[in-house]
Every structure is written in structure tokens, then in C-alpha cells.
Tab-separated table of C-alpha atoms and ligand atoms in Angstrom:
chain	number	residue	atom	x	y	z
A	25	MET	CA	-34.387	95.879	57.472
A	26	LEU	CA	-36.382	99.109	57.367
A	27	SER	CA	-34.243	101.986	56.195
A	28	GLU	CA	-33.845	105.010	58.469
A	29	VAL	CA	-35.296	107.213	55.749
A	30	ALA	CA	-38.618	105.372	55.571
A	31	LYS	CA	-41.610	107.505	54.687
A	32	TRP	CA	-45.247	107.133	53.677
A	33	LEU	CA	-45.508	106.251	49.983
A	34	SER	CA	-48.546	105.747	47.749
A	35	ILE	CA	-48.597	102.413	45.962
A	36	ASP	CA	-50.899	100.758	43.421
A	37	LEU	CA	-49.901	97.220	42.494
A	38	HIS	CA	-52.792	96.307	40.205
A	39	ILE	CA	-53.009	98.200	36.904
A	40	HIS	CA	-53.983	96.810	33.499
A	41	THR	CA	-52.788	97.958	30.076
A	42	GLY	CA	-54.617	97.590	26.773
A	43	ALA	CA	-53.166	94.066	26.528
A	44	SER	CA	-55.974	92.947	28.815
A	45	PRO	CA	-59.017	92.513	26.564
A	46	CYS	CA	-61.293	93.960	29.232
A	47	ALA	CA	-59.164	97.144	29.530
A	48	ASN	CA	-59.585	100.350	27.553
A	49	LEU	CA	-56.980	100.948	24.822
A	50	GLU	CA	-56.251	104.335	26.456
A	51	MET	CA	-54.285	102.272	29.039
A	52	SER	CA	-51.029	102.930	27.195
A	53	PRO	CA	-47.557	103.327	28.736
A	54	TRP	CA	-47.419	107.145	28.698
A	55	ASN	CA	-51.034	107.556	29.808
A	56	ILE	CA	-50.593	105.194	32.752
A	57	VAL	CA	-47.339	106.741	33.969
A	58	ARG	CA	-48.503	110.339	33.566
A	59	MET	CA	-51.833	109.655	35.284
A	60	ALA	CA	-50.089	107.794	38.117
A	61	GLN	CA	-47.842	110.831	38.606
A	62	LEU	CA	-50.780	113.236	38.544
A	63	GLU	CA	-52.300	111.090	41.296
A	64	ASN	CA	-49.033	111.264	43.267
A	65	LEU	CA	-48.378	107.533	43.179
A	66	ASP	CA	-44.817	106.531	44.075
A	67	LEU	CA	-44.819	102.875	43.018
A	68	ILE	CA	-47.031	100.978	40.585
A	69	ALA	CA	-47.142	97.480	39.116
A	70	ILE	CA	-48.456	96.448	35.710
A	71	THR	CA	-50.599	93.342	36.076
A	72	ASP	CA	-52.317	92.230	32.882
A	73	HIS	CA	-54.282	89.016	32.656
A	74	ASN	CA	-51.841	86.141	32.069
A	75	THR	CA	-49.253	88.333	30.303
A	76	ALA	CA	-46.388	90.726	31.075
A	77	ALA	CA	-46.005	91.802	27.454
A	78	ASN	CA	-46.459	95.556	27.990
A	79	ALA	CA	-44.497	95.804	31.232
A	80	ASP	CA	-41.226	96.646	29.456
A	81	ALA	CA	-42.653	99.721	27.697
A	82	VAL	CA	-44.333	101.051	30.857
A	83	MET	CA	-41.185	100.458	32.932
A	84	LYS	CA	-39.066	102.345	30.391
A	85	ILE	CA	-41.450	105.314	30.379
A	86	GLY	CA	-41.494	105.165	34.177
A	87	ARG	CA	-37.687	105.368	34.261
A	88	LYS	CA	-37.767	108.291	31.828
A	89	LEU	CA	-40.319	110.235	33.892
A	90	GLY	CA	-39.156	109.195	37.376
A	91	LEU	CA	-41.811	106.703	38.503
A	92	THR	CA	-40.992	103.199	39.726
A	93	VAL	CA	-42.925	100.614	37.711
A	94	LEU	CA	-42.739	96.924	38.597
A	95	ALA	CA	-43.525	94.075	36.216
A	96	GLY	CA	-46.323	91.803	37.321
A	97	MET	CA	-49.237	89.705	36.149
A	98	GLU	CA	-52.768	88.748	37.183
A	99	VAL	CA	-52.981	84.989	36.772
A	100	GLN	CA	-56.301	83.171	36.548
A	101	THR	CA	-55.913	79.733	38.110
A	102	GLN	CA	-57.920	76.656	37.171
A	103	GLU	CA	-60.281	77.404	40.088
A	104	GLU	CA	-60.915	80.832	38.471
A	105	VAL	CA	-59.041	82.558	41.287
A	106	HIS	CA	-57.142	85.731	40.404
A	107	LEU	CA	-53.662	85.910	41.937
A	108	LEU	CA	-51.407	88.921	41.472
A	109	ALA	CA	-47.711	88.358	40.917
A	110	VAL	CA	-45.179	91.187	41.292
A	111	PHE	CA	-41.571	90.578	40.269
A	112	PRO	CA	-38.219	92.152	41.132
A	113	GLU	CA	-37.267	92.652	37.506
A	114	LEU	CA	-38.629	92.349	33.986
A	115	ASP	CA	-36.685	89.195	33.118
A	116	ALA	CA	-38.300	87.277	35.978
A	117	ALA	CA	-41.755	88.401	34.833
A	118	LEU	CA	-41.069	87.352	31.250
A	119	ALA	CA	-39.688	83.974	32.320
A	120	PHE	CA	-42.791	83.475	34.469
A	121	GLU	CA	-44.963	84.458	31.495
A	122	GLU	CA	-43.308	81.769	29.394
A	123	PHE	CA	-44.034	79.244	32.146
A	124	ILE	CA	-47.678	80.369	32.451
A	125	TRP	CA	-48.195	80.247	28.683
A	126	GLY	CA	-47.137	76.605	28.792
A	127	HIS	CA	-50.354	76.059	30.754
A	128	LEU	CA	-52.627	78.566	28.973
A	129	PRO	CA	-54.978	76.900	26.459
A	130	ASP	CA	-54.164	77.855	22.871
A	131	VAL	CA	-57.539	79.425	22.149
A	132	PRO	CA	-57.575	82.468	19.828
A	133	ASN	CA	-58.961	85.770	21.062
A	134	ARG	CA	-62.175	87.033	19.474
A	135	PRO	CA	-61.726	90.808	19.753
A	136	GLU	CA	-65.328	91.518	18.732
A	137	PHE	CA	-66.419	89.576	21.789
A	138	PHE	CA	-63.663	89.960	24.401
A	139	GLY	CA	-61.847	93.127	23.240
A	140	GLU	CA	-58.449	93.866	21.720
A	141	GLN	CA	-55.207	92.653	23.348
A	142	ALA	CA	-52.905	95.497	22.305
A	143	LEU	CA	-49.118	95.772	22.426
A	144	TYR	CA	-47.546	99.252	22.665
A	145	ASN	CA	-44.189	100.737	21.861
A	146	MET	CA	-42.483	103.534	23.780
A	147	GLU	CA	-44.189	106.158	21.623
A	148	ASP	CA	-47.579	104.945	22.847
A	149	CYS	CA	-48.467	103.462	19.461
A	150	ILE	CA	-50.209	100.107	19.183
A	151	VAL	CA	-47.695	97.947	17.345
A	152	GLY	CA	-49.304	94.542	17.545
A	153	LYS	CA	-51.793	92.357	19.289
A	154	ILE	CA	-51.728	89.158	21.304
A	155	GLU	CA	-53.520	86.429	19.374
A	156	ARG	CA	-54.109	83.945	22.176
A	157	LEU	CA	-57.074	84.664	24.443
A	158	LEU	CA	-55.781	85.955	27.783
A	159	LEU	CA	-59.085	85.891	29.666
A	160	GLN	CA	-59.062	82.218	30.540
A	161	SER	CA	-57.775	79.950	33.282
A	162	VAL	CA	-54.372	78.338	33.192
A	163	ALA	CA	-54.285	74.589	33.845
A	164	LEU	CA	-52.693	75.048	37.259
A	165	GLY	CA	-54.220	75.214	40.728
A	166	VAL	CA	-53.768	78.118	43.146
A	167	GLU	CA	-51.022	76.418	45.119
A	168	ASP	CA	-49.037	75.585	41.983
A	169	VAL	CA	-49.399	79.139	40.666
A	170	GLY	CA	-48.476	80.639	44.048
A	171	ASN	CA	-45.415	78.424	44.438
A	172	SER	CA	-44.346	79.190	40.881
A	173	ILE	CA	-44.566	82.948	41.452
A	174	ILE	CA	-42.311	82.516	44.496
A	175	GLY	CA	-40.010	80.242	42.481
A	176	PHE	CA	-39.518	83.073	39.986
A	177	GLY	CA	-38.740	85.475	42.834
A	178	GLY	CA	-42.114	87.227	42.964
A	179	LEU	CA	-44.661	88.291	45.554
A	180	VAL	CA	-48.088	86.606	45.723
A	181	ILE	CA	-51.170	88.708	46.408
A	182	ALA	CA	-54.734	87.360	46.474
A	183	ALA	CA	-56.616	89.796	44.220
A	184	HIS	CA	-59.884	91.560	45.154
A	185	ILE	CA	-60.753	89.037	47.865
A	186	ASN	CA	-64.028	90.833	48.647
A	187	ARG	CA	-65.497	90.202	45.178
A	188	ARG	CA	-68.196	87.645	44.502
A	189	ALA	CA	-66.292	86.148	41.567
A	190	TYR	CA	-62.690	85.405	40.605
A	191	SER	CA	-61.407	85.765	44.162
A	192	LEU	CA	-59.795	83.230	46.459
A	193	ILE	CA	-62.669	83.563	48.916
A	194	SER	CA	-65.502	83.452	46.342
A	195	GLN	CA	-64.041	80.380	44.655
A	196	LEU	CA	-62.579	78.405	47.572
A	197	GLY	CA	-63.714	80.143	50.742
A	198	PHE	CA	-60.362	79.654	52.476
A	199	VAL	CA	-56.600	79.918	52.009
A	200	PRO	CA	-55.247	76.475	51.060
A	201	ARG	CA	-52.495	75.176	53.309
A	202	GLY	CA	-49.941	75.139	50.498
A	203	LEU	CA	-50.548	78.720	49.328
A	204	LEU	CA	-48.145	81.306	50.701
A	205	LEU	CA	-49.632	84.787	50.400
A	206	HIS	CA	-47.584	87.946	50.906
A	207	ALA	CA	-50.746	90.067	51.035
A	208	VAL	CA	-54.433	90.166	50.248
A	209	GLU	CA	-56.075	92.885	48.197
A	210	VAL	CA	-59.465	94.520	48.594
A	211	ASP	CA	-60.915	96.445	45.694
A	212	ARG	CA	-61.133	100.188	45.462
A	213	HIS	CA	-64.689	100.411	46.802
A	214	TYR	CA	-63.961	98.618	50.068
A	215	SER	CA	-63.043	99.942	53.512
A	216	HIS	CA	-60.610	98.597	56.046
A	217	ALA	CA	-63.303	98.603	58.729
A	218	LYS	CA	-65.477	96.364	56.568
A	219	PHE	CA	-62.511	94.081	55.947
A	220	ASN	CA	-61.902	93.670	59.674
A	221	ASP	CA	-65.575	92.820	60.145
A	222	GLU	CA	-66.011	90.375	57.289
A	223	TYR	CA	-62.588	88.779	56.925
A	224	ARG	CA	-61.280	88.333	60.456
A	225	PHE	CA	-59.720	85.039	59.409
A	226	LEU	CA	-57.461	86.941	56.977
A	227	ARG	CA	-56.238	89.512	59.471
A	228	GLU	CA	-52.788	87.943	59.677
A	229	TYR	CA	-52.086	89.172	56.129
A	230	PRO	CA	-51.103	92.679	55.071
A	231	VAL	CA	-54.088	94.252	53.275
A	232	LEU	CA	-53.546	96.297	50.138
A	233	GLN	CA	-56.056	98.369	48.243
A	234	ASN	CA	-55.273	98.791	44.565
A	235	SER	CA	-57.194	100.381	41.714
A	236	ASP	CA	-57.419	97.331	39.404
A	237	ALA	CA	-57.530	100.116	36.811
A	238	HIS	CA	-58.920	99.076	33.433
A	239	GLU	CA	-59.333	102.690	32.276
A	240	LEU	CA	-57.643	105.953	33.205
A	241	SER	CA	-60.626	107.181	35.204
A	242	HIS	CA	-60.060	104.301	37.647
A	243	LEU	CA	-56.757	105.949	38.601
A	244	VAL	CA	-58.359	109.360	39.165
A	245	ASN	CA	-59.116	109.820	42.842
A	246	GLY	CA	-58.367	106.121	43.114
A	247	PRO	CA	-57.624	104.317	46.354
A	248	LYS	CA	-54.549	105.573	48.107
A	249	CYS	CA	-52.813	102.658	49.684
A	250	ARG	CA	-50.181	104.306	51.875
A	251	ALA	CA	-47.207	102.254	52.915
A	252	TYR	CA	-44.446	103.185	55.354
A	253	MET	CA	-41.356	101.976	53.551
A	254	GLY	CA	-37.877	102.973	52.412
A	255	ALA	CA	-37.518	103.564	48.690
A	256	PRO	CA	-40.224	102.847	46.103
A	257	CYS	CA	-38.621	99.609	44.938
A	258	PHE	CA	-39.243	95.857	44.961
A	259	THR	CA	-36.754	95.166	47.784
A	260	ASP	CA	-38.450	97.593	50.157
A	261	LEU	CA	-41.907	96.426	49.074
A	262	LYS	CA	-40.950	92.854	49.916
A	263	GLU	CA	-39.517	93.970	53.260
A	264	LEU	CA	-42.767	95.805	53.983
A	265	LEU	CA	-44.964	92.778	53.270
A	266	LEU	CA	-42.729	90.275	55.080
A	267	ALA	CA	-42.631	92.532	58.151
A	268	LYS	CA	-46.407	91.997	58.565
A	269	ASP	CA	-46.547	95.176	60.608
A	270	LEU	CA	-50.143	96.247	60.032
A	271	LYS	CA	-49.418	99.764	61.256
A	272	ARG	CA	-47.215	100.332	58.208
A	273	ILE	CA	-50.038	100.079	55.652
A	274	ARG	CA	-53.101	102.325	55.538
A	275	ILE	CA	-56.038	101.856	53.211
A	276	GLY	CA	-59.477	103.375	52.683
B	4	LIG	ZN1	-59.163	90.164	38.676
B	5	LIG	ZN1	-57.300	93.024	37.477
């Protein structure tokens, strides 16, 4: 139920750290949290490709500096669809990561080609790297990935559905019957008006606009997805998305 103290909050549920090979190494825990605060974000989620390895460090810095950080992941399914998962707590994200890695081919990363996959500590130092290549599909279809996210207690969001690649619509063209989506995401260059024009068949879903930040500049003057919700926390985020009240989310 919506709390009586609900207010408009700024949320960004799609942010990469330097663990993602395509992200800049400046995407460290302190840099992300401080930049999110400078941009007046109230709630963020860390969603690296097929890993939640840096979520712990960013969440701890968030707690220290007063920003709510949720642990998530951007999973690439066998159809090359990107699905965002956002979890209620770190343990669920790490358990989900273990499950996903059971279906992620054991191919080594080639940093000179794909980029580094860096692990950070709480002092913002790079303390290791992920050896297995993260930028590849898991051997699971969209419905299996979506159901698994829900099985681990998470929220399922179809990432950047307006893109010509790696989106549910570019790869499949429709929402499969067995895929429960809590929301769909448009990328930071898209407008709500355009969404209503081009994706009428998706209008039943809450629409989020996240930065998909791979470098700090993507957070600067980034999209401001405003959500009318109680506290900046997973419980109220879930309530918001399940309510499907389109008037409670503003994008663009
Ligand atoms: Zn993506
Ligand atoms: Zn992404």
C-alpha cells in the first residue's frame, strides 16, 4: 500500500560499474554514488552484465553517504535480449549470479578486445578482475531468465526496448506469454510521447527511463525518471511497479 508520505523521487535502475567490459573504469563505487548524489538521484541500482560482483561495494558506500543502492544485473539471454533484474537484497543478487554463471559459457575475457572487468574495494581501488567474459549470452531463454529473477525475489525490466539490438522488441518483436515484466525501459534519448506512438502494445507496462550509464558523463544531466512512491527502497519500488498506475511515473 502507498504510504501517506509518498513523494516524487528520482530513480535510475540501470548503472554499470567497471566490471562491465564496455564500461569506463571511472565507474567506481565512490564515483557512482557521489555523481548520483550530485544529480539528486534518490534510488539507484547497479546492473552489470551478467554479474553482481561490485554491488556490495557500491551499496556500502551508498549507506555511508546516504543513498539507497539496490543490487541488480543486466542478463543477456540466449536470444540476445537484455533483461534487467533488481533484487531486494545483496544475498539474493549473489545467489542469482551463481545461478546465472551456471549457464554462462566459460570463455575467458580478452581485455585488449572487450575491455577490463574490474573489481573494486570500498576505497575505490581496483583489487581484481573477472576472468570469464561477461559480454555473452547465457544458455537460457527470456522466459527462463525472467522466471528465475522472480524466483530469487527480483523485479524484471525489459532493457532499452527502443534499441535496434539487444532488446526484447528488436530480437523477438513481442512479449512472450511466459515472461512476466514489471516494467519496460526506454533509453535516455527517448521521449514518452514517442513511446506512446511506437509501442502502443506495451502501454500496459510501467515505463522507466534509466541512464544505462557506462561512464560518469552519462549520469550528468541524465534522464530523470520521477516516481511517486514512499521511501527510496525495494519494497516501495515493487509497490510502485505492481500498482501499474501510469500517473505515478514521469519520464522524458
Ligand atoms: Zn543492454
Ligand atoms: Zn546496460
